[in-house]
Coordinates of C-alpha atoms in Angstrom, one line a residue:
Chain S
X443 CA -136.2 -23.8 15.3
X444 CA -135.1 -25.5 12.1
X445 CA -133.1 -22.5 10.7
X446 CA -132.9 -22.3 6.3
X447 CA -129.3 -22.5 5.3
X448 CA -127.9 -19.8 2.8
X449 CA -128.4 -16.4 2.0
X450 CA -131.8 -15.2 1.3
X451 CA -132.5 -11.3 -0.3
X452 CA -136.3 -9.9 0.1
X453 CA -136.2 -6.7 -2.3
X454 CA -137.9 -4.6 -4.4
X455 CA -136.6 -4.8 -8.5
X456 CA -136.3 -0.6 -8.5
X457 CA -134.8 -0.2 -5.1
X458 CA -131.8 1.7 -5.0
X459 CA -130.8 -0.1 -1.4
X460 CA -131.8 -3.5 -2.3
X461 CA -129.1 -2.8 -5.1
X462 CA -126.3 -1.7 -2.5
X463 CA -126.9 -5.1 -1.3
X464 CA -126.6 -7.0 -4.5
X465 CA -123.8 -5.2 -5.7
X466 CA -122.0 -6.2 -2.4
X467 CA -123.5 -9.6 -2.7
X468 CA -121.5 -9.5 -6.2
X469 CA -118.6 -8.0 -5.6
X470 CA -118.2 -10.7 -2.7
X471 CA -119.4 -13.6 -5.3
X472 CA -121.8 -14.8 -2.3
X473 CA -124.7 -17.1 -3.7
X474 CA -128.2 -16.0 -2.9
X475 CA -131.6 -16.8 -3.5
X476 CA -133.5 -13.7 -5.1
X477 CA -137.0 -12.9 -3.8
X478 CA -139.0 -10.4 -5.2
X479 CA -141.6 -9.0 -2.8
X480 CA -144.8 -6.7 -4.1
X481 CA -144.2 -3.5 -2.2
X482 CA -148.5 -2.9 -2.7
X483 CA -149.2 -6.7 -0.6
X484 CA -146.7 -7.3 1.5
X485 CA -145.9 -10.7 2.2
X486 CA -146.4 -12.4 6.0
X487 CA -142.6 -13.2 5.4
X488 CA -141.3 -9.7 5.1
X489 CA -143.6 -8.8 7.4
X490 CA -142.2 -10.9 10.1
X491 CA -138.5 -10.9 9.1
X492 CA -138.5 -6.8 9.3
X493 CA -142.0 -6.3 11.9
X494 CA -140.1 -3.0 13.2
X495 CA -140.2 -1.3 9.0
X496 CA -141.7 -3.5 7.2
X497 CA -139.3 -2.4 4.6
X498 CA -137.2 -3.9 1.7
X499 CA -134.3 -4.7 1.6
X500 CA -134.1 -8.0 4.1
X501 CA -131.0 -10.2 4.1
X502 CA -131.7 -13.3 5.6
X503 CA -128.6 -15.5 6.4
X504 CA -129.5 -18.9 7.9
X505 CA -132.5 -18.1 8.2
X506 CA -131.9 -15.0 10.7
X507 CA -132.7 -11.4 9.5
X508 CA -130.7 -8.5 8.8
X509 CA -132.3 -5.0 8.3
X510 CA -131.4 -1.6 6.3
X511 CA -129.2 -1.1 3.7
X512 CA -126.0 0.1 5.0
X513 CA -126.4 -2.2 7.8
X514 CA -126.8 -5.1 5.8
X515 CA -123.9 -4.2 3.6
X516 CA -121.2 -4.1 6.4
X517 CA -122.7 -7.5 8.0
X518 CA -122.0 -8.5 4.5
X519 CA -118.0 -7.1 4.4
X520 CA -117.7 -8.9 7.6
X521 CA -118.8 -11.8 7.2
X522 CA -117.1 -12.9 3.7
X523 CA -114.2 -10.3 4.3
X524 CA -111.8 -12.3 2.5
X525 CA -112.6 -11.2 -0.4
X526 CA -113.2 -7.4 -1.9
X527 CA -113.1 -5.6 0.9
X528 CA -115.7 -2.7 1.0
X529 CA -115.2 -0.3 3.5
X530 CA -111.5 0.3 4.2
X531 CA -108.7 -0.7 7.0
X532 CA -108.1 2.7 8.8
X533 CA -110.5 3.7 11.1
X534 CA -110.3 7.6 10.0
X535 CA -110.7 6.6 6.4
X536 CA -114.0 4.4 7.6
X537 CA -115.6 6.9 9.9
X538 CA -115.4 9.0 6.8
X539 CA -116.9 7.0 4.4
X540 CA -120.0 6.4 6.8
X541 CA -120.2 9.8 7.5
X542 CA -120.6 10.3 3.7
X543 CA -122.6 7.4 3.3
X544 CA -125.2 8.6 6.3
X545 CA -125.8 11.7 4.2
X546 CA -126.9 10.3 1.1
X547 CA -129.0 7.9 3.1
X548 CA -130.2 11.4 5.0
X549 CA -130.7 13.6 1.7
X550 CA -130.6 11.6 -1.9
X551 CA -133.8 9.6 -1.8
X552 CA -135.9 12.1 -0.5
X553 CA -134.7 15.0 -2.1
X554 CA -135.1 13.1 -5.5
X555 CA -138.6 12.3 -4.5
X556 CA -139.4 16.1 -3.9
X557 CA -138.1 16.4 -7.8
X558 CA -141.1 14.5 -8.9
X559 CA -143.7 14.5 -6.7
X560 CA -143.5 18.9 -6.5
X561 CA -144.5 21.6 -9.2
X562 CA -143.7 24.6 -9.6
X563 CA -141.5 26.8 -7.3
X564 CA -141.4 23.6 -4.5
X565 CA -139.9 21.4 -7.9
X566 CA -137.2 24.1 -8.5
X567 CA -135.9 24.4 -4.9
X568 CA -135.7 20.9 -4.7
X569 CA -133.5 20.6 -7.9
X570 CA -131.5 23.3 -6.3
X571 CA -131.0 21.0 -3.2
X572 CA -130.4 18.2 -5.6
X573 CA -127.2 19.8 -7.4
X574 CA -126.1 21.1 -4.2
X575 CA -126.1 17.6 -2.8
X576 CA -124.1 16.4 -5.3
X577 CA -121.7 19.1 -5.7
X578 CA -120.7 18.1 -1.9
X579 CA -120.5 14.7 -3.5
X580 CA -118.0 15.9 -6.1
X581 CA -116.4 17.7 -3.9
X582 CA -115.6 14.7 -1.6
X583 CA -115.0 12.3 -4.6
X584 CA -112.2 14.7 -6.0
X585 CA -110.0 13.5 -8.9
X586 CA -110.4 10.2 -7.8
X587 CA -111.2 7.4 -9.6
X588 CA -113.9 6.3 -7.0
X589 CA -114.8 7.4 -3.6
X590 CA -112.8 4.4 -2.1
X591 CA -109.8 5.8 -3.6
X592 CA -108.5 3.0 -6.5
X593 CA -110.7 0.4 -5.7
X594 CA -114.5 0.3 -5.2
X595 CA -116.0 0.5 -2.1
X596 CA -118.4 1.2 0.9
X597 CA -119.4 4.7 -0.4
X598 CA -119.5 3.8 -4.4
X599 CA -122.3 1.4 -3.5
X600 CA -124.6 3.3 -1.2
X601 CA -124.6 5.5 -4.2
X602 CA -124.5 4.3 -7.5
X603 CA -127.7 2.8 -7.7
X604 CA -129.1 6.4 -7.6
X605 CA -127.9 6.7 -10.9
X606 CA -130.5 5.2 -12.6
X607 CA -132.7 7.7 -11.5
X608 CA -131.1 10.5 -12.6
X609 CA -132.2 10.3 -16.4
X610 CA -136.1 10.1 -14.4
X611 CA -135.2 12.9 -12.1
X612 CA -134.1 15.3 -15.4
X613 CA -136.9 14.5 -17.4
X614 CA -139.2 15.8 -14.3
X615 CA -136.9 18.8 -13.0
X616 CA -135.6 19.2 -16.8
X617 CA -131.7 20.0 -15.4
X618 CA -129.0 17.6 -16.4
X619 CA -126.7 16.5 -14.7
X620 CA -123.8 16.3 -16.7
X621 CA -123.8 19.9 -17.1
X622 CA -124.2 20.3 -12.9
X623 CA -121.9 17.7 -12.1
X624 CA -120.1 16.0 -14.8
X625 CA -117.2 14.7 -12.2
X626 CA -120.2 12.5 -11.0
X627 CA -121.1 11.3 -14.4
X628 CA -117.5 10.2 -15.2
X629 CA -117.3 8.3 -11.9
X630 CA -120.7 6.9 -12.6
X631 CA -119.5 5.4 -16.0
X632 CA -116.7 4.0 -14.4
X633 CA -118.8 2.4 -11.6
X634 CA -121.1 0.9 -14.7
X635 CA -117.5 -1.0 -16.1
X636 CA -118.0 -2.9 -13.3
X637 CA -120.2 -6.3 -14.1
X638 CA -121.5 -6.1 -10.1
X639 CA -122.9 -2.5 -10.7
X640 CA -124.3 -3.2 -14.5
X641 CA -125.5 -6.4 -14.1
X642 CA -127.6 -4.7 -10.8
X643 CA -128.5 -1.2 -11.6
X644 CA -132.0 -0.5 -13.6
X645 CA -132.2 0.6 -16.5
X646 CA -132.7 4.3 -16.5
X647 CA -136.4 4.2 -18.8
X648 CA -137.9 1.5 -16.7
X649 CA -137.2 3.8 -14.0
X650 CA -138.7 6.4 -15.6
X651 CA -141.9 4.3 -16.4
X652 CA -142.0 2.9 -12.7
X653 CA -142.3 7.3 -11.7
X654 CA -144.8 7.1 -14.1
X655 CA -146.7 4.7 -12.3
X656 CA -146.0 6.1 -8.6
X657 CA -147.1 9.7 -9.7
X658 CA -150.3 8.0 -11.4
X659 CA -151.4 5.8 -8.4
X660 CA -150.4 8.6 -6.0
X661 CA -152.4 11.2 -7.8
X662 CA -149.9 13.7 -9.0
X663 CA -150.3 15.0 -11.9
X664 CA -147.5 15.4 -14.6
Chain T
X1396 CA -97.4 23.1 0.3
X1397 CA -97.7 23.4 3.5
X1398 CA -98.5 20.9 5.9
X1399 CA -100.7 22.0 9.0
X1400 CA -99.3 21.0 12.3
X1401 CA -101.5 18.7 13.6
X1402 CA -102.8 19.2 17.6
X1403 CA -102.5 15.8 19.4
X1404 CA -104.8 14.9 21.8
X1405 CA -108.7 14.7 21.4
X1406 CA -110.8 17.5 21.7
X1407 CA -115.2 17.3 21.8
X1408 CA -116.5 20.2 19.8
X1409 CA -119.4 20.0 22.7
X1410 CA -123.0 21.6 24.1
X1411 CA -124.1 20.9 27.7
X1412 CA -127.7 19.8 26.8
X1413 CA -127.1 17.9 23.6
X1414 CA -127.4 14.2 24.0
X1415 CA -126.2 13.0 20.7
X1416 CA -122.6 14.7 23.0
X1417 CA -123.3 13.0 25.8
X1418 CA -123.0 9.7 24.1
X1419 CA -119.3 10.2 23.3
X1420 CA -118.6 11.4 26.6
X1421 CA -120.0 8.3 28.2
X1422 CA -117.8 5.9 25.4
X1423 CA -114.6 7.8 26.0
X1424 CA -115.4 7.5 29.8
X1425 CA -115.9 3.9 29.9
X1426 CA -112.7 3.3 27.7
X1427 CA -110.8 5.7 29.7
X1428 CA -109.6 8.3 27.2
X1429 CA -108.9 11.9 28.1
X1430 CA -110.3 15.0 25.7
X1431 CA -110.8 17.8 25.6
X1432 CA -114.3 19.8 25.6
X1433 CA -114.8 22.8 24.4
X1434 CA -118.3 24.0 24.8
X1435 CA -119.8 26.0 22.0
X1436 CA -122.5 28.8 22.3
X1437 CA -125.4 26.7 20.2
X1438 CA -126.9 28.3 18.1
X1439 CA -126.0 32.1 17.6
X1440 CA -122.6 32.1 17.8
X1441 CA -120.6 28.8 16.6
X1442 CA -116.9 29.1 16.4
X1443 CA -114.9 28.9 13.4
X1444 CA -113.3 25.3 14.5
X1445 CA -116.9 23.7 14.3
X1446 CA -117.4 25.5 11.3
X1447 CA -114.5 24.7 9.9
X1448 CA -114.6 21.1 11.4
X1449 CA -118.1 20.2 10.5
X1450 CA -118.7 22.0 7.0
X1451 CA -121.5 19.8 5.8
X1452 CA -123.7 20.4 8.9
X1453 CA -122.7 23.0 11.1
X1454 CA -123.6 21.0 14.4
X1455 CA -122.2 19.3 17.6
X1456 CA -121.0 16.8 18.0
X1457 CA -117.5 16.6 16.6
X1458 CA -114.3 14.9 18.2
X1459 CA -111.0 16.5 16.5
X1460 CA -108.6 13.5 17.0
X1461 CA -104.8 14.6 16.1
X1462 CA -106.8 17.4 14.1
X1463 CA -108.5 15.5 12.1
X1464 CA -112.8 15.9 12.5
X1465 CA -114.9 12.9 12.9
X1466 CA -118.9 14.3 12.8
X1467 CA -121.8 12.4 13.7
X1468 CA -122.3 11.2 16.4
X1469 CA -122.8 7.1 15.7
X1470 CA -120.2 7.5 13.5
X1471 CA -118.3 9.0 15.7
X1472 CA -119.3 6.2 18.5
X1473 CA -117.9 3.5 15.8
X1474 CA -114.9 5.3 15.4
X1475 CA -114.4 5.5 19.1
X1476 CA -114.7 2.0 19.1
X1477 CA -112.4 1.2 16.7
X1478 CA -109.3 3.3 17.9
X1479 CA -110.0 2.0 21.6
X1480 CA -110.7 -1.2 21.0
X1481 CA -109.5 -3.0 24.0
X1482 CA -110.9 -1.5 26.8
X1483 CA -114.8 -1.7 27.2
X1484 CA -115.5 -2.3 23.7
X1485 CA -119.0 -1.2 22.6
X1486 CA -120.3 -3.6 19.8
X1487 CA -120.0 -7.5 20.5
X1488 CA -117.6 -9.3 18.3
X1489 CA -119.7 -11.6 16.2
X1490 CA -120.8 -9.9 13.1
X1491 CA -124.7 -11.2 13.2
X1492 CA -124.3 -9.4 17.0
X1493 CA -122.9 -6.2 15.3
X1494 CA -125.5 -5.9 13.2
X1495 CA -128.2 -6.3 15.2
X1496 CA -126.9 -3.5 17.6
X1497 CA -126.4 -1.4 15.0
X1498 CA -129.9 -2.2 13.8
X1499 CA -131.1 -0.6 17.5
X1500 CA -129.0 2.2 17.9
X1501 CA -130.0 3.4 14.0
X1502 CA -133.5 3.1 15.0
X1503 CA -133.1 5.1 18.2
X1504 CA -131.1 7.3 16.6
X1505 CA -133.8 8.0 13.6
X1506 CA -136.7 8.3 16.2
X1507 CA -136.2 9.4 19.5
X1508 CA -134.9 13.0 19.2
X1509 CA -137.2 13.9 16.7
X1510 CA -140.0 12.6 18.6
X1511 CA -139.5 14.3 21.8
X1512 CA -138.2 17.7 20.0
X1513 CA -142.5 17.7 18.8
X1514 CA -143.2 16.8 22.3
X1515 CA -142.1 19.5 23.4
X1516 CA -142.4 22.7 20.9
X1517 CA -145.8 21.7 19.7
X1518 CA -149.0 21.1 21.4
X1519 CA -152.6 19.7 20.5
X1520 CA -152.8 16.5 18.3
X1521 CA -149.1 17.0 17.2
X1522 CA -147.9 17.0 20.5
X1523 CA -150.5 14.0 21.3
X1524 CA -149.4 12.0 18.5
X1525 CA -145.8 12.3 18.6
X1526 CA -146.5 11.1 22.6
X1527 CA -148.1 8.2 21.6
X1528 CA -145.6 7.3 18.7
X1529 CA -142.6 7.5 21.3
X1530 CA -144.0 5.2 23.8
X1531 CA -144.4 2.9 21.0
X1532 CA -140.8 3.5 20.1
X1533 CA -140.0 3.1 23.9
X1534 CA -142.3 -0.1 24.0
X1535 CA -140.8 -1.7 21.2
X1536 CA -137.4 -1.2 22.8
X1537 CA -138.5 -2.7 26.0
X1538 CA -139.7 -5.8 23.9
X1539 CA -135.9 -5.6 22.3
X1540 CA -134.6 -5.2 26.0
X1541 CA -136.6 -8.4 27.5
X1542 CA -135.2 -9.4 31.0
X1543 CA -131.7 -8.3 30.1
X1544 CA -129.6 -6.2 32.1
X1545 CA -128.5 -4.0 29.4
X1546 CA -129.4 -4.0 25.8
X1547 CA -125.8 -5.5 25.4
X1548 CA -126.4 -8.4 27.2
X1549 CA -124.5 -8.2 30.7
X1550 CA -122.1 -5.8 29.2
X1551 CA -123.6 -2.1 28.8
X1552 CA -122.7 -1.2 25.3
X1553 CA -123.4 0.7 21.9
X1554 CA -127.4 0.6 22.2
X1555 CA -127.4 1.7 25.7
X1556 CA -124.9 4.5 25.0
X1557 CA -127.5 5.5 22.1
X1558 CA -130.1 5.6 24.2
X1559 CA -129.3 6.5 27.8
X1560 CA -128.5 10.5 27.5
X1561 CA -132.1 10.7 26.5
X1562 CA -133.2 9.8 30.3
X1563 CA -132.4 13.5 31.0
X1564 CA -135.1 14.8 28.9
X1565 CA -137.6 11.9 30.5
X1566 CA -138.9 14.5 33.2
X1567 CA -139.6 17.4 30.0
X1568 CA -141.3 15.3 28.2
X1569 CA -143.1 14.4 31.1
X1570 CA -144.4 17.7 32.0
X1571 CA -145.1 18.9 28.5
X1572 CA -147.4 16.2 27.5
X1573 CA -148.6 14.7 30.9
X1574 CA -147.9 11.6 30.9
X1575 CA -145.2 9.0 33.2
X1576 CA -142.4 7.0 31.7
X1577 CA -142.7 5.0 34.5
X1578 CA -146.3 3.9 34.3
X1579 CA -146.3 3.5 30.6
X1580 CA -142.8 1.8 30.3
X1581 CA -141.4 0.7 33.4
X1582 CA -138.9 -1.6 32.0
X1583 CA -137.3 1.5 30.2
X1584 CA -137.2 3.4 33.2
X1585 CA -135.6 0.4 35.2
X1586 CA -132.9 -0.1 32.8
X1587 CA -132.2 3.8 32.9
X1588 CA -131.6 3.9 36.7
X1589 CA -129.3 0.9 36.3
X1590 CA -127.0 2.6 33.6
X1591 CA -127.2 5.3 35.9
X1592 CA -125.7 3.8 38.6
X1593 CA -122.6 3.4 35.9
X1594 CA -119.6 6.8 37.0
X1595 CA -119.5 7.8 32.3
X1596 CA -123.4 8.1 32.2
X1597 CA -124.5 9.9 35.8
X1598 CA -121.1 12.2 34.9
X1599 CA -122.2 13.2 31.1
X1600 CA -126.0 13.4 31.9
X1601 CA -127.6 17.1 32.8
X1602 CA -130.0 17.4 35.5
X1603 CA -133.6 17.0 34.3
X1604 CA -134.5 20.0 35.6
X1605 CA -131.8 21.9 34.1
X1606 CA -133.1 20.5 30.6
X1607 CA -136.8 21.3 31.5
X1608 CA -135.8 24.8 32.0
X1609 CA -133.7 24.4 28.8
X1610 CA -136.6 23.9 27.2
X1611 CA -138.7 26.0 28.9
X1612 CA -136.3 29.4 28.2
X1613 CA -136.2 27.7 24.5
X1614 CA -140.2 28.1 24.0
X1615 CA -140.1 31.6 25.3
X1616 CA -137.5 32.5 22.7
X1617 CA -139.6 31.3 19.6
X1618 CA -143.0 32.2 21.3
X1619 CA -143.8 28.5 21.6
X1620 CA -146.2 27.9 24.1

């Protein structure tokens, strides 16, 4: 089967894992080809490079597909590991930052959701959990410049692109999290110096508009 | 300050039944590494090593290596890996490979458990449902599997450590929602008995029986029936 050369990314322009990819993309300087896929009408080309999810992001290298996020991100690291390393050398220090990265993947994204789909009491424990989440997160990140230690890495990138959301997710919730977790803010800023992470990350009000939409065409009222 | 004095060796924080253990039993096994296992009473009575060990979750498994806590059990099976490297090593070496098998083992790892843990506490559609979706899982594997020995290839590797120490709980599942893993996916069921045959799995794997009855003294506990 004639096989297309290069690297191909199927995403979604909002999607805070397609952006763990292209940051890594960018901090690696690996070309790609950009294609944005309508999440509403899928196309028979996601469809059959991911049949098992059906899910963004897809990295498709030669032609062959790679699925989820974190997945993707260390095929990435290994593959162009000459440059930028992501996830580090010691095999302590890497089982830790997986660890850490499996429970963002586990908790962020859904918990946010909760913050803006629920009313009520439902809203407020779910903005408990939120804080609580990222406390641990501060907690882990300590008075470090980023969760890699000096350099950025692995576990800066599976969750930066979740700070976009948060100026959507304290609009809902009304909390801020400066005030909860200001250590994560700081680190955030200094992840945003970094052209791979601003040139990627949304911008905080589209993703507020795009919630907007979501809670619209899903029927929740706000 | 003072620096804590660091135990050498590997321990298994550890619970007979649990199969996300079982995995790293079967990986140290097959790389021939001695540890240690310490069984915990799961879930009234955790020690204060787990607790201490595994703050963020609270659960098995966790392997202590020179004191230091690795949790999670695939993360765990990567770190295994990557300290042992030259005896039976887990994941092929080419990285398109790697993340293929890591594609496998996440999906079992996401689906399986939670699957079979409705299969057997609930009942009615739930139950019905949740049988249907596995046998989908497990027929999707079997299309992942094709004629292959193992899902490695000839080698028996990372997916088929994911995936074996779930065999046990075959004959539960069974029983609970009436149904045969060997009518509805026989290639599953072959590839079991052949990792079987392997001394790390048929060592780390309970009797089916003893995780029926598991189960069984489980239901009685919460009123579950």
């Amino acid at each position: 089967m004639a096989r297309e050369k290069g690297v191909v990314l199927l995403d979604f322009w909002v999607s805070p894992f397609g952006q763990r990819v292209r940051i890594a993309l960018a901090e690696k300087g690996v070309d790609y080809e950009y294609k944005e896929q309508d999440l509403f009408n899928k196309s028979e080309h996601l469809l059959k490079s991911n049949p098992v999810y059906k899910k963004i992001p897809v990295l498709l290298h030669d032609g062959k597909p790679i699925c989820e996020s974190l997945i993707i991100v260390q095929y990435i690291d290994e593959v162009w590991s000459d440059k930028a390393p992501l996830l580090p050398d010691e095999p302590l220090a890497r089982a830790n930052a997986r660890f850490w990265a499996d429970f963002i993947d586990k908790k962020v994204y859904e918990c946010g959701t909760r913050l803006w789909k629920l009313k009520g009491e439902e809203q407020e424990a779910a903005k408990k959990e939120f804080v609580e989440i990222f406390k641990l997160l501060q907690g882990e990140l300590g008075d470090r410049k980023f969760f890699g230690g000096e350099t950025f890495g692995f576990l800066d990138l599976a969750l930066v692109p979740f700070v976009a959301w948060f100026y959507a997710y304290e609009t809902f919730a009304k909390f801020s999290m400066d005030e909860e977790c200001p250590k994560i803010v700081a680190w955030a800023k200094r992840c945003m110096e970094r052209e791979s992470v601003s040139k990627t990350l949304s911008d905080p009000n589209k993703v507020y508009e795009f919630v907007l939409f979501l809670k619209e065409k899903f029927g929740v009222e706000y | 300050m003072e620096e804590e004095k660091r135990e050498k060796g590997v321990i298994l924080l550890d619970f007979w039944v649990s199969p996300f253990s079982q995995r790293l039993k079967i990986a140290m096994d097959e790389k021939n590494v001695e540890f240690e296992c310490i069984e915990e009473d799961i879930p009234n009575n955790k020690s204060q090593l787990l607790l201490k060990s595994n703050p963020v979750y609270k659960k098995i498994p966790v392997l202590i290596h020179d004191g230091k806590p690795i949790c999670e059990s695939m993360v765990i099976l990567r770190y295994i890996d990557e300290v042992w490297p030259h005896q039976a090593p887990l994941l092929p070496s080419d990285p398109y490979s790697r993340a293929i098998a890591s594609f496998w083992a996440d999906f079992i790892d996401k689906k399986v458990y939670d699957l079979g843990t409705k299969i057997w506490m609930r009942s009615g559609e739930v139950q019905e449902t949740a049988k249907q979706e596995l046998l989908a899982v497990m027929k999707t594997l079997e299309g992942e599997l094709g004629e292959k020995e193992f899902f490695g290839g000839d080698v028996f590797g990372f997916v088929d450590i994911t995936l074996v120490p779930f065999y046990a709980w075959f004959h539960a599942y069974e029983i609970f929602a009436k149904f045969s893993f060997e009518e509805e996916c026989p290639k599953i069921v072959a590839w079991a008995k052949r990792c079987m045959q392997r001394d790390s799995v048929c060592k780390a794997l309970p009797e089916p029986k003893k995780v029926y009855e598991y189960l069984l003294d489980l239901k009685a506990t919460y009123n579950l029936y």
